[in-house]
Coordinates of C-alpha atoms and ligand atoms in Angstrom, one line a residue:
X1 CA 77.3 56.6 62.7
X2 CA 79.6 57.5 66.1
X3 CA 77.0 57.3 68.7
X4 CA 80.2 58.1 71.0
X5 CA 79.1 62.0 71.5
X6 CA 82.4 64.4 71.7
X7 CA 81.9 64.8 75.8
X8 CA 79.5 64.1 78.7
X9 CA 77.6 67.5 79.3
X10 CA 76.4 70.2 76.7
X11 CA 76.9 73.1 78.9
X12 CA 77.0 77.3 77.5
X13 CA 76.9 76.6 74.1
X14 CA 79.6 73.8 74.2
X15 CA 80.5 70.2 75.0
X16 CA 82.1 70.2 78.4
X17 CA 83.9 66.5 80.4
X18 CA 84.8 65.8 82.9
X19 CA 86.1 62.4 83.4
X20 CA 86.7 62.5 87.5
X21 CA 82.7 61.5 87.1
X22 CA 81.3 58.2 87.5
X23 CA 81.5 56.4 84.0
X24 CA 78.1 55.5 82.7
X25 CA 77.8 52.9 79.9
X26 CA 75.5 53.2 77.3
X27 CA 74.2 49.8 75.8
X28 CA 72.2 49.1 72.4
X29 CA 69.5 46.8 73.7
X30 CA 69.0 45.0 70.9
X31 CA 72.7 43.4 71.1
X32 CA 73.7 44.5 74.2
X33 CA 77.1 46.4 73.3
X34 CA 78.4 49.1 74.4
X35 CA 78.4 51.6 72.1
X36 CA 79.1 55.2 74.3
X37 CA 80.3 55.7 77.5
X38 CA 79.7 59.5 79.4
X39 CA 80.4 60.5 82.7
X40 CA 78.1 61.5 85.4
X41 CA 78.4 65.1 86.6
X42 CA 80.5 66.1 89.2
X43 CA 79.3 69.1 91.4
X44 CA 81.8 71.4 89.7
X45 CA 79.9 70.2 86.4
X46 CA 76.5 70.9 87.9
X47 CA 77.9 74.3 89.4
X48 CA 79.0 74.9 85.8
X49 CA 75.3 74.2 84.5
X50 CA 73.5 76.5 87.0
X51 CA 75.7 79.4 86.3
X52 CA 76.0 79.5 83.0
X53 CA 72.1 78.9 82.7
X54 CA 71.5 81.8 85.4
X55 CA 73.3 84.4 83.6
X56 CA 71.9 83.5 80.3
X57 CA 68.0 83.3 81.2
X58 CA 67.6 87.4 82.1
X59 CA 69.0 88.4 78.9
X60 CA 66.4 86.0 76.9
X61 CA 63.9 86.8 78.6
X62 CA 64.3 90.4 77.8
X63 CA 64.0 89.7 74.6
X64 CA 60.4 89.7 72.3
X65 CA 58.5 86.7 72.2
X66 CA 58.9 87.0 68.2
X67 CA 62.7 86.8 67.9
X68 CA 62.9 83.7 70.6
X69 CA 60.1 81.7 69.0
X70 CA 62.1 82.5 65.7
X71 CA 65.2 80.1 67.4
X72 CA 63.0 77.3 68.0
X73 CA 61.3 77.3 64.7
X74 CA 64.5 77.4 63.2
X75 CA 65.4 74.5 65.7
X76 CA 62.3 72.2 64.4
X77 CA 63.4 72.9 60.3
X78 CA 67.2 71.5 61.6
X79 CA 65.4 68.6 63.6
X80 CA 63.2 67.5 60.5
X81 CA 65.6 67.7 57.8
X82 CA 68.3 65.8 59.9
X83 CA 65.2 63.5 61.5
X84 CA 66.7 60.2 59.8
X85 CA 70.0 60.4 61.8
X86 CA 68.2 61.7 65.1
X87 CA 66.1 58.8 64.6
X88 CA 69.3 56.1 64.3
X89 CA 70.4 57.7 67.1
X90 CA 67.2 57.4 68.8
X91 CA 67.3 54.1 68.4
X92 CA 70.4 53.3 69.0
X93 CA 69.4 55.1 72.5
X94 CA 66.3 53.1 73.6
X95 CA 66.4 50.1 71.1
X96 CA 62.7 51.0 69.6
X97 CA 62.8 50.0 66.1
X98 CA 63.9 52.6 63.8
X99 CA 60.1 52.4 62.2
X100 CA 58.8 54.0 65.4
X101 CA 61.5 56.4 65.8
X102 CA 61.7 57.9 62.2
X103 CA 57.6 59.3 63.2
X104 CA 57.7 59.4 66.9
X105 CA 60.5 61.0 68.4
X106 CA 62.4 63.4 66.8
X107 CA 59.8 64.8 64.4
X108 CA 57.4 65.1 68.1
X109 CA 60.6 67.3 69.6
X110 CA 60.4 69.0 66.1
X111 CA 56.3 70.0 66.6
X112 CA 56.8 70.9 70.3
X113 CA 59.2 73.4 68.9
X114 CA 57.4 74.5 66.3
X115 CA 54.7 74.9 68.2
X116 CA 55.6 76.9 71.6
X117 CA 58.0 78.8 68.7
X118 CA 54.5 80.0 67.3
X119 CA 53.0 80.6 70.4
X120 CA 56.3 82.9 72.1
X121 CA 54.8 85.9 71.0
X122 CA 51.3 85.5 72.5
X123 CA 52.5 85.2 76.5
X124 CA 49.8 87.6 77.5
X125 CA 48.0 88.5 81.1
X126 CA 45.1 89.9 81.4
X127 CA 43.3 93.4 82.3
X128 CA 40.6 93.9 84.9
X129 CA 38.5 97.2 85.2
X130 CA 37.7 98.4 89.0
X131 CA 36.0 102.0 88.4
X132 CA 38.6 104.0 87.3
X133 CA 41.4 102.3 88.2
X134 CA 42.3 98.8 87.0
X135 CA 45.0 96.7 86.9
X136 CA 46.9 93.5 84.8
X137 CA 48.5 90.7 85.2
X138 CA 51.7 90.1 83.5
X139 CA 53.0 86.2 82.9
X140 CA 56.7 86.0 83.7
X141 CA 58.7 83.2 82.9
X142 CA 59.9 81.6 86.0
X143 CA 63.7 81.6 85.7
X144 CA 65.9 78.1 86.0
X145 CA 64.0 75.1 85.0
X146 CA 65.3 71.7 85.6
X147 CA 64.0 69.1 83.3
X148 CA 64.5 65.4 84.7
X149 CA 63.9 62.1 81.4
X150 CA 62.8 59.0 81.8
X151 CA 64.6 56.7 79.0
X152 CA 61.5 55.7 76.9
X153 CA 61.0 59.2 75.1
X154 CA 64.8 61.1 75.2
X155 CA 64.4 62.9 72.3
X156 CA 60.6 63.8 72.9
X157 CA 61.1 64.3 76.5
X158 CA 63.5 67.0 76.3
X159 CA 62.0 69.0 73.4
X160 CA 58.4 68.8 75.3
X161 CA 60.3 70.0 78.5
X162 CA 62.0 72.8 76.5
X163 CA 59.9 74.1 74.2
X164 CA 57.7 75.8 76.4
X165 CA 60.2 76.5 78.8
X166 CA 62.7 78.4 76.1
X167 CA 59.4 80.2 74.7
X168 CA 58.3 81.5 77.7
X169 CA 62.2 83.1 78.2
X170 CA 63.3 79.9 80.8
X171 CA 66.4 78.6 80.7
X172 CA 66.3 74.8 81.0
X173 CA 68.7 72.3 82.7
X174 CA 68.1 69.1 81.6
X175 CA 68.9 65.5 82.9
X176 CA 68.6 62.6 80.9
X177 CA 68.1 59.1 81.8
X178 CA 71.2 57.2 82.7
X179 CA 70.0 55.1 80.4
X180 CA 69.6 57.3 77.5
X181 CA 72.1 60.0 77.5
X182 CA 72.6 60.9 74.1
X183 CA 69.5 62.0 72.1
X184 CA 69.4 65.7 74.3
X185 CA 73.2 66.4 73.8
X186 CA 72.0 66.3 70.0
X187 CA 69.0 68.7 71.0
X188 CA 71.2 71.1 72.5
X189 CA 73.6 71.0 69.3
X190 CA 71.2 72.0 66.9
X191 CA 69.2 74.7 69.5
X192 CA 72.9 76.7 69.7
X193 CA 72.6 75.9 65.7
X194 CA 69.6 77.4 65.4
X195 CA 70.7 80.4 67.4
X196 CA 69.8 79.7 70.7
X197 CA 72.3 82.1 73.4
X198 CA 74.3 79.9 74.8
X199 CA 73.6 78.6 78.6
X200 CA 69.9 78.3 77.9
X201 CA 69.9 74.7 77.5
X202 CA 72.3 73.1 79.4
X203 CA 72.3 69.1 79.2
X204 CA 74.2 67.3 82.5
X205 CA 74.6 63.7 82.9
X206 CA 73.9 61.7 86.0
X207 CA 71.9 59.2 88.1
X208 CA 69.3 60.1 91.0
X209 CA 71.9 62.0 92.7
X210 CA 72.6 64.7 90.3
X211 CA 68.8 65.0 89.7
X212 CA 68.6 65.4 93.6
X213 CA 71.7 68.2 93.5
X214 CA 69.5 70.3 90.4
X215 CA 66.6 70.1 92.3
X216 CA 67.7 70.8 95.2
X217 CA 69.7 74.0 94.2
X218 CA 68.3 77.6 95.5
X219 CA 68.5 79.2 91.9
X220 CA 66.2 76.3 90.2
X221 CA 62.8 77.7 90.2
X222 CA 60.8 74.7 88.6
X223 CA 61.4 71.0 88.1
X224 CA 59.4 69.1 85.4
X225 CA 60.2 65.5 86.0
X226 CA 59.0 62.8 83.5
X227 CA 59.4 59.7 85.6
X228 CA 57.9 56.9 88.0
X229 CA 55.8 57.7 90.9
X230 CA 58.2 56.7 93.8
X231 CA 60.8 59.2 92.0
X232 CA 57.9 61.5 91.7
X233 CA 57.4 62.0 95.1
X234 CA 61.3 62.6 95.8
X235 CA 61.6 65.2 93.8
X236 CA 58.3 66.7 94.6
X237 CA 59.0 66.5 98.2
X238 CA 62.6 68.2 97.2
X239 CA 60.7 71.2 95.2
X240 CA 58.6 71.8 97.9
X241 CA 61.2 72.5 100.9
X242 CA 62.1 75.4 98.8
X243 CA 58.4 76.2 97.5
X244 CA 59.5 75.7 94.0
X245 CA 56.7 74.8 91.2
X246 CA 56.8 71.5 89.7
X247 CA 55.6 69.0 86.5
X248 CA 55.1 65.7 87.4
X249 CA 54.4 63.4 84.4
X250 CA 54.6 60.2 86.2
X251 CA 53.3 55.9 85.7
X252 CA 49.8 54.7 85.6
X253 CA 47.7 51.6 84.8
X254 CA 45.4 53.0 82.3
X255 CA 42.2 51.0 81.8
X256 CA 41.1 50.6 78.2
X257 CA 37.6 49.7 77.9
X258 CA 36.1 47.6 74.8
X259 CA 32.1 47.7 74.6
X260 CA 30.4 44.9 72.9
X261 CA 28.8 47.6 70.1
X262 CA 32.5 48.4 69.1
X263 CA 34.0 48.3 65.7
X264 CA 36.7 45.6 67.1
X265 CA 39.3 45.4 64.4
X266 CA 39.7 49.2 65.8
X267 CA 39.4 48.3 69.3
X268 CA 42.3 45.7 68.6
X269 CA 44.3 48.3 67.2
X270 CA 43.9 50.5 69.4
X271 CA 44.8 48.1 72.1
X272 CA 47.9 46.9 70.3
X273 CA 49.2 50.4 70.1
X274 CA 48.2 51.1 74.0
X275 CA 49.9 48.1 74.9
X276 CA 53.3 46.9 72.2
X277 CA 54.6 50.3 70.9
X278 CA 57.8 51.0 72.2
X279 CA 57.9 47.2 73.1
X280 CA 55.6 48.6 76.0
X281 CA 57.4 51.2 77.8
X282 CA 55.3 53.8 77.3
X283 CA 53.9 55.7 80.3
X284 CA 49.9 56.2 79.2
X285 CA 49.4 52.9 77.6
X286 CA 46.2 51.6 78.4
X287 CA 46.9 48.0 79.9
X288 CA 44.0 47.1 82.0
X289 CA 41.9 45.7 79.0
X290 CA 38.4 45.4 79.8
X291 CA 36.5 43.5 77.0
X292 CA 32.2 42.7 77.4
X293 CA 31.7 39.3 77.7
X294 CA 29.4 39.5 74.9
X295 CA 32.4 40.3 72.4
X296 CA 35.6 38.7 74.5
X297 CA 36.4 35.1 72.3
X298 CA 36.3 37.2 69.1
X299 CA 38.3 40.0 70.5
X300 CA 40.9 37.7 71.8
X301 CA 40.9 35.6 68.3
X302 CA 41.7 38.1 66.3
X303 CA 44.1 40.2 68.8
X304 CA 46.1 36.6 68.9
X305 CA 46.2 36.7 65.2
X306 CA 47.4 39.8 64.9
X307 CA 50.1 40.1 68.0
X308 CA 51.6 36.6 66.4
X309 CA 52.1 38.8 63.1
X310 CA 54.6 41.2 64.5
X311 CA 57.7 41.5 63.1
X312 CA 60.1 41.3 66.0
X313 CA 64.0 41.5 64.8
X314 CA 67.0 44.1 63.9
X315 CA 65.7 47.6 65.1
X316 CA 67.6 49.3 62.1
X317 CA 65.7 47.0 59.8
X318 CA 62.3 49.3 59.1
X319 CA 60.2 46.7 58.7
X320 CA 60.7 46.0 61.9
X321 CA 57.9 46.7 64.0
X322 CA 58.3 45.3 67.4
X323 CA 62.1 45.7 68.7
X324 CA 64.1 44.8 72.6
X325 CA 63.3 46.3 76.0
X326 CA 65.6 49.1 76.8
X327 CA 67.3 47.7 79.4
X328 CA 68.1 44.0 81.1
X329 CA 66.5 45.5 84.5
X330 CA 63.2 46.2 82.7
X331 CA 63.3 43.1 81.1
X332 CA 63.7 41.6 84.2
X333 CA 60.3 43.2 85.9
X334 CA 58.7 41.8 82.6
X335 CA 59.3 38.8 83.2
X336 CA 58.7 38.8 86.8
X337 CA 55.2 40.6 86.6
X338 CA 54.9 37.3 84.2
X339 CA 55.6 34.5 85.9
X340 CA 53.6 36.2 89.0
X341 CA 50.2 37.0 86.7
X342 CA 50.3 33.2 86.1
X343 CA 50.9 31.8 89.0
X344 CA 48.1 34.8 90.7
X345 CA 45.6 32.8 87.9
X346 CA 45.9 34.3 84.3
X347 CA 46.6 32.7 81.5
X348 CA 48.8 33.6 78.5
X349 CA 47.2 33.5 75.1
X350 CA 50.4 34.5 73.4
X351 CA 54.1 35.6 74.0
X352 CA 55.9 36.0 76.8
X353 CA 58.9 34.3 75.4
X354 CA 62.5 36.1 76.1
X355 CA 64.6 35.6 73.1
X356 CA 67.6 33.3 73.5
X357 CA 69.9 36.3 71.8
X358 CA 71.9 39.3 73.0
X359 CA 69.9 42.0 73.9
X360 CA 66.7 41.9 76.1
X361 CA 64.0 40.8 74.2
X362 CA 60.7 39.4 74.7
X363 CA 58.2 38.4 72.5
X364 CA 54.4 40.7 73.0
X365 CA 52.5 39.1 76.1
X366 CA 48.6 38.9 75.9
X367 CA 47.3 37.2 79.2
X368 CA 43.6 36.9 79.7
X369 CA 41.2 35.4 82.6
X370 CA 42.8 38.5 84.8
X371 CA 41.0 39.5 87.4
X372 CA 41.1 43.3 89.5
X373 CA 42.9 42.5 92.6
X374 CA 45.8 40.4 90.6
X375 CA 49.1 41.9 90.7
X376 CA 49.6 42.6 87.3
X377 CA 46.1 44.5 87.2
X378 CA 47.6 46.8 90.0
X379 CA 51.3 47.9 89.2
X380 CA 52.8 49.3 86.2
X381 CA 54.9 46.9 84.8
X382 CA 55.9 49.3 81.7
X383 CA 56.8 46.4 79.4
X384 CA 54.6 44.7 76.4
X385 CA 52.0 43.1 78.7
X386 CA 48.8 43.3 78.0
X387 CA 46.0 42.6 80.9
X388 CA 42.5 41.3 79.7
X389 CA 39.1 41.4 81.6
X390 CA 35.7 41.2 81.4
X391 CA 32.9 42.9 82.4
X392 CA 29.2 42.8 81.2
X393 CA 27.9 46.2 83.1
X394 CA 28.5 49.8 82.1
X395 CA 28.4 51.2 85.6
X396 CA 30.6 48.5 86.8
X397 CA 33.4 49.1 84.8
X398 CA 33.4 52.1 85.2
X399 CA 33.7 51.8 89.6
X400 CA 36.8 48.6 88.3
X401 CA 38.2 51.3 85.8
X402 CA 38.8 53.7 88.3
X403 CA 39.8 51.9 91.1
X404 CA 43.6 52.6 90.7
X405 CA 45.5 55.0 92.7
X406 CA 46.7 56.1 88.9
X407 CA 45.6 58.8 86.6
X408 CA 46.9 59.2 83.9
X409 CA 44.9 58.2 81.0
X410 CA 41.8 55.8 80.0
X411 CA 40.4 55.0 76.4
X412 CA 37.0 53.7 75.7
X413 CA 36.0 52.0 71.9
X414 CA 32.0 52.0 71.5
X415 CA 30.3 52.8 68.2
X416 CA 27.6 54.5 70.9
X417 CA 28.5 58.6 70.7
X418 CA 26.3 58.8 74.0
X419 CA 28.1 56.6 76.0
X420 CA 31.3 57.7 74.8
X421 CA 30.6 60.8 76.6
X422 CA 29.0 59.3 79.4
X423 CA 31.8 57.3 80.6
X424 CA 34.4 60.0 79.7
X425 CA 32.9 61.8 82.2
X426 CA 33.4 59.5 84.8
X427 CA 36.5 58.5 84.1
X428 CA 39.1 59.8 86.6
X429 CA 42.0 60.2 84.2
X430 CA 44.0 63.5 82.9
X431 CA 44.1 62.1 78.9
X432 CA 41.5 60.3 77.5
X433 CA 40.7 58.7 74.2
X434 CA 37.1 57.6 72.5
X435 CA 37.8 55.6 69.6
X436 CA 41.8 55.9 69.5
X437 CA 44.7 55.5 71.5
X438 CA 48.4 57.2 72.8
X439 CA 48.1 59.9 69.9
X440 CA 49.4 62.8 71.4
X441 CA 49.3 66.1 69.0
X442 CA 51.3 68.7 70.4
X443 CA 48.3 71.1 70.4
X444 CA 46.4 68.8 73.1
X445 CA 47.5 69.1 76.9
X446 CA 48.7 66.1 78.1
X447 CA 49.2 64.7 81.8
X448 CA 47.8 62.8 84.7
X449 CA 45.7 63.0 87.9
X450 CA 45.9 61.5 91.3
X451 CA 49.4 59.7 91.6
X452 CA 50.1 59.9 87.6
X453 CA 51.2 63.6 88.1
X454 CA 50.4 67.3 88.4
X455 CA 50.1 69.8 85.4
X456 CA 50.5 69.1 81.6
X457 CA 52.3 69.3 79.2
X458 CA 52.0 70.9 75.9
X459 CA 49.2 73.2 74.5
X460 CA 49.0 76.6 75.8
X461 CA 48.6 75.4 79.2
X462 CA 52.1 74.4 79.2
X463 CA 53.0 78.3 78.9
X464 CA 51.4 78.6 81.9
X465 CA 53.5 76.1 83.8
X466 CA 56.8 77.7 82.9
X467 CA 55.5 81.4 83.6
X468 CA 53.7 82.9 86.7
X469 CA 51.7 86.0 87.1
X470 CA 52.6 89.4 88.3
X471 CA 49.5 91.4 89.4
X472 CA 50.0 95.0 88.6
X473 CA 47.1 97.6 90.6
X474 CA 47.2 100.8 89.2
X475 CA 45.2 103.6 91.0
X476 CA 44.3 106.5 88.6
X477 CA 42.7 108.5 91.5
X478 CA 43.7 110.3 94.7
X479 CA 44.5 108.0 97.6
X480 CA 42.5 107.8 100.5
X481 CA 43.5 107.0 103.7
X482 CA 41.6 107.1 107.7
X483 CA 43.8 109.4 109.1
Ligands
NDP501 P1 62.6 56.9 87.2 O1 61.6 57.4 88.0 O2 63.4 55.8 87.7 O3 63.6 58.0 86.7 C1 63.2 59.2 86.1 C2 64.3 60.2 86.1 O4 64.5 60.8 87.4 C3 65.6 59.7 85.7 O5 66.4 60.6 84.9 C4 66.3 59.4 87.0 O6 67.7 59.3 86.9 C5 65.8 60.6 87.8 N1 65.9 60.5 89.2 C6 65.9 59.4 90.0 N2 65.9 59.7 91.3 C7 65.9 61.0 91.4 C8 65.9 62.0 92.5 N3 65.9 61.6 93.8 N4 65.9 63.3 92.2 C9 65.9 63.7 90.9 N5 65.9 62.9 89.8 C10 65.9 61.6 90.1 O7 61.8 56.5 85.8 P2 62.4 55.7 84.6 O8 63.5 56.4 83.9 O9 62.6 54.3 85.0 O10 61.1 55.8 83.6 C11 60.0 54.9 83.7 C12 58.9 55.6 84.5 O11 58.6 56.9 83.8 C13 57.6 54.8 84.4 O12 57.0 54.8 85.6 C14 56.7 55.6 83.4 O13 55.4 55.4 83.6 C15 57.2 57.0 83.6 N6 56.9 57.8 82.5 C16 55.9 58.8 82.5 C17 55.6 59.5 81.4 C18 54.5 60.5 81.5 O14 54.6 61.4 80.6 N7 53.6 60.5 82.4 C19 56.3 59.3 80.2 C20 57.3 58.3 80.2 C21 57.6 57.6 81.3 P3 68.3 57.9 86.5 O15 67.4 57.1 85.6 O16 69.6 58.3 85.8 O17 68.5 57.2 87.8

């Protein structure tokens, strides 16, 4: 496979370089080669990409809901039939092992699309009765969206960014990672494929700074960033000098609470996927482990037994099921949020180890005797880390659970239906889970609280994100007036 794409930017309908850019390197994490280079986007490249994407967006939007959702349906039957070789590429991208990628990524873009392609033709306001007149709302779409990737999801990222955008009659500008340019100049292939007008998904390459020049630009009317929290605020700050509306799926440091009563071969797979997929880098994984007392040796036993069994190796290699960081300055962190859990009082029960091999990998950490106030209990370290704690009262773990200036998701295993609900409830979190972990269904809104963000994604309520509504009074009687 050429994971070299044909040029930098995907911009009206077409690949588009511009090599006067800064050159970004593309590496495979798990050997550390080079395998692309692109170029970041010039302002005449980003000029390109708003123009193009303004002109198209009134046209679309013009259009019925029907005939645009048809696109992106037809977009989601490309995605899945060519899902093996987005998946390669995927991984290729972010170095998760192609075991993960083949059900994850492309095949998640593929039911975003599918899904907001169902929905296009049911964008619908409402009608309100006031004697006899009345009016309605109508839901717009918004005009220019920027979409900003982290490198974790590239695939997933843009497709749940676009979807709702394109079906609402958007156009979208999207930026990918530095990191992990490629996987959206593919998504913008098969969209114009699928018969998507050109300029209505436009893909630019870039760091910060081309992010910064999208956002900042007086035809962009929303920004959905997927991202950390000190980004976050940036580019949030940057919306709002010019009132624009914004997504902000940001970081957190999800608690995952075990109760003694819970069936804990599921509690320790649930906490192995909220913890090791995607080697760790996954925004809502849940890795503030709180385990009862009453259940904690067993818990640990078997979550040793079953960490040790992963299959850590060649990413290609489907069997595969625990592959590199993305990236030598992730790896770094890793190891640094390490060294300082252990020397702050926790102790590893297993892993840890960074592979003496090209690439950046490090074996699945589980550290245990952590305590609230230790470093590793506070920041995201978005690597395969697990934190474990214990706690022996309901009400108290709850008070620890929450005491993060995150929000973005919690999970809770307890055979005990009542409880479940109980502590849902109190949970200050914008996705939760009882009894599972990270599944994310496209149908099911998905997003944080407090720091971890603002809005959702998918499910109808991301068609409200990328629209607004237009209140429409209509007076069906004469008009009075005082003089
Ligand atoms: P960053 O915040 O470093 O970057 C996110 C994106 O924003 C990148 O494309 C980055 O460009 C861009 N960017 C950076 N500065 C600016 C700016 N001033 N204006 C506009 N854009 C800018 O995040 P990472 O890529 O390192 O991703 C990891 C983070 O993402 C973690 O905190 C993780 O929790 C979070 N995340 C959240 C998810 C969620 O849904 N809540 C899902 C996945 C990840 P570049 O990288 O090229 O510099």
């Amino acid at each position: 496979m050429t994971t070299q794409p044909k040029a930098s930017h995907f911009i009206d309908g077409q690949y588009v370089e511009d090599t006067s850019g800064t050159p970004i390197e593309v590496i495979y994490p798990a050997t550390g080669q080079v395998i692309a280079t692109v170029y970041e986007a010039t302002p005449a490249i980003v000029e390109q990409a708003l123009t193009s994407a303004a002109r198209a967006q009134a046209e679309w939007a013009a259009r019925d809901g029907t005939s645009r959702g048809r696109v992106l349906r037809r977009a989601a039957q490309i995605i899945m039939e060519r899902n093996r070789e987005l998946s390669v590429l995927e991984t290729y991208d972010t170095g998760k092992p192609l075991q993960e990628t083949l059900v994850a990524d492309a095949t998640s873009g593929a039911d975003a699309l599918e899904y907001f392609g169902g929905l296009a033709a049911d964008v619908t306001g409402q009608a309100m009765q006031f004697g006899g007149d009345w009016a309605y709302t109508i839901r717009r779409p918004l005009g220019v969206c920027v979409g900003i990737g982290a490198w974790n999801y590239p695939t997933q990222i843009a497709c749940w960014k676009a979807a709702p955008a394109l079906a609402t009659g958007n156009a979208m500008i999207f930026k990918p990672s530095e990191t992990t340019p490629l996987c959206a100049l593919k998504v913008a292939e098969i969209l114009i494929e699928a018969g998507l007008p050109a300029g209505l998904f436009n893909v630019v390459q870039g760091r910060g700074a081309v992010g910064a020049a999208l956002t900042g630009d007086a035809r962009v009317a929303k920004v959905s960033l997927t991202g950390s929290v000190p980004t976050g605020r940036k580019v949030y700050a940057a919306a709002a000098a010019q009132m624009k509306q914004v997504t902000m799926e940001l970081g957190g440091k999800s608690p995952f609470i075990v109760f003694a009563d819970a069936d804990l071969d599921d509690a320790v797979s649930g906490a192995i996927n909220a913890n090791f997929y995607s080697s760790g880098q996954v925004c809502s994984n849940g890795t503030r482990v709180f385990v009862h007392a009453d259940v904690q040796e067993a818990f640990l036993a078997k979550l040793k037994a079953r960490v040790e069994s992963a299959t850590i190796g060649d990413p290609m290699d489907e069997a595969t099921n625990f592959g590199p960081m993305t990236t030598q300055a992730q790896l770094d962190i890793t190891r640094h949020h390490l060294e300082t859990a252990q020397a702050e009082g926790a102790r590893v029960i297993t892993g840890g180890e960074v592979l003496d091999k090209p690439g950046f990998w490090i074996t699945p950490a589980v550290l245990a005797g952590v305590t609230d106030d230790m470093t590793v209990a506070r920041q995201e370290v978005f690597g395969p880390v697990m934190s474990v704690l214990t706690f022996t009262d309901e009400a108290d773990v709850i008070t620890r659970a929450n005491d993060t200036e995150f929000g973005l998701s919690a999970g809770l295993f307890t055979q005990d239906l009542t409880r479940a609900h109980r502590v849902v409830a109190q949970l200050r979190a914008g996705t939760c889970w009882i009894n599972q972990y990270n599944l994310t269904p496209v149908g099911m809104p998905f997003g944080g609280s407090r720091q971890s963000g603002i809005g959702r994604e998918n499910a109808r309520m991301a068609m409200d994100h990328f629209t607004e509504a237009q209140t429409v009074y209509v007076g069906m009687s004469p008009v009075e007036a005082a003089f």
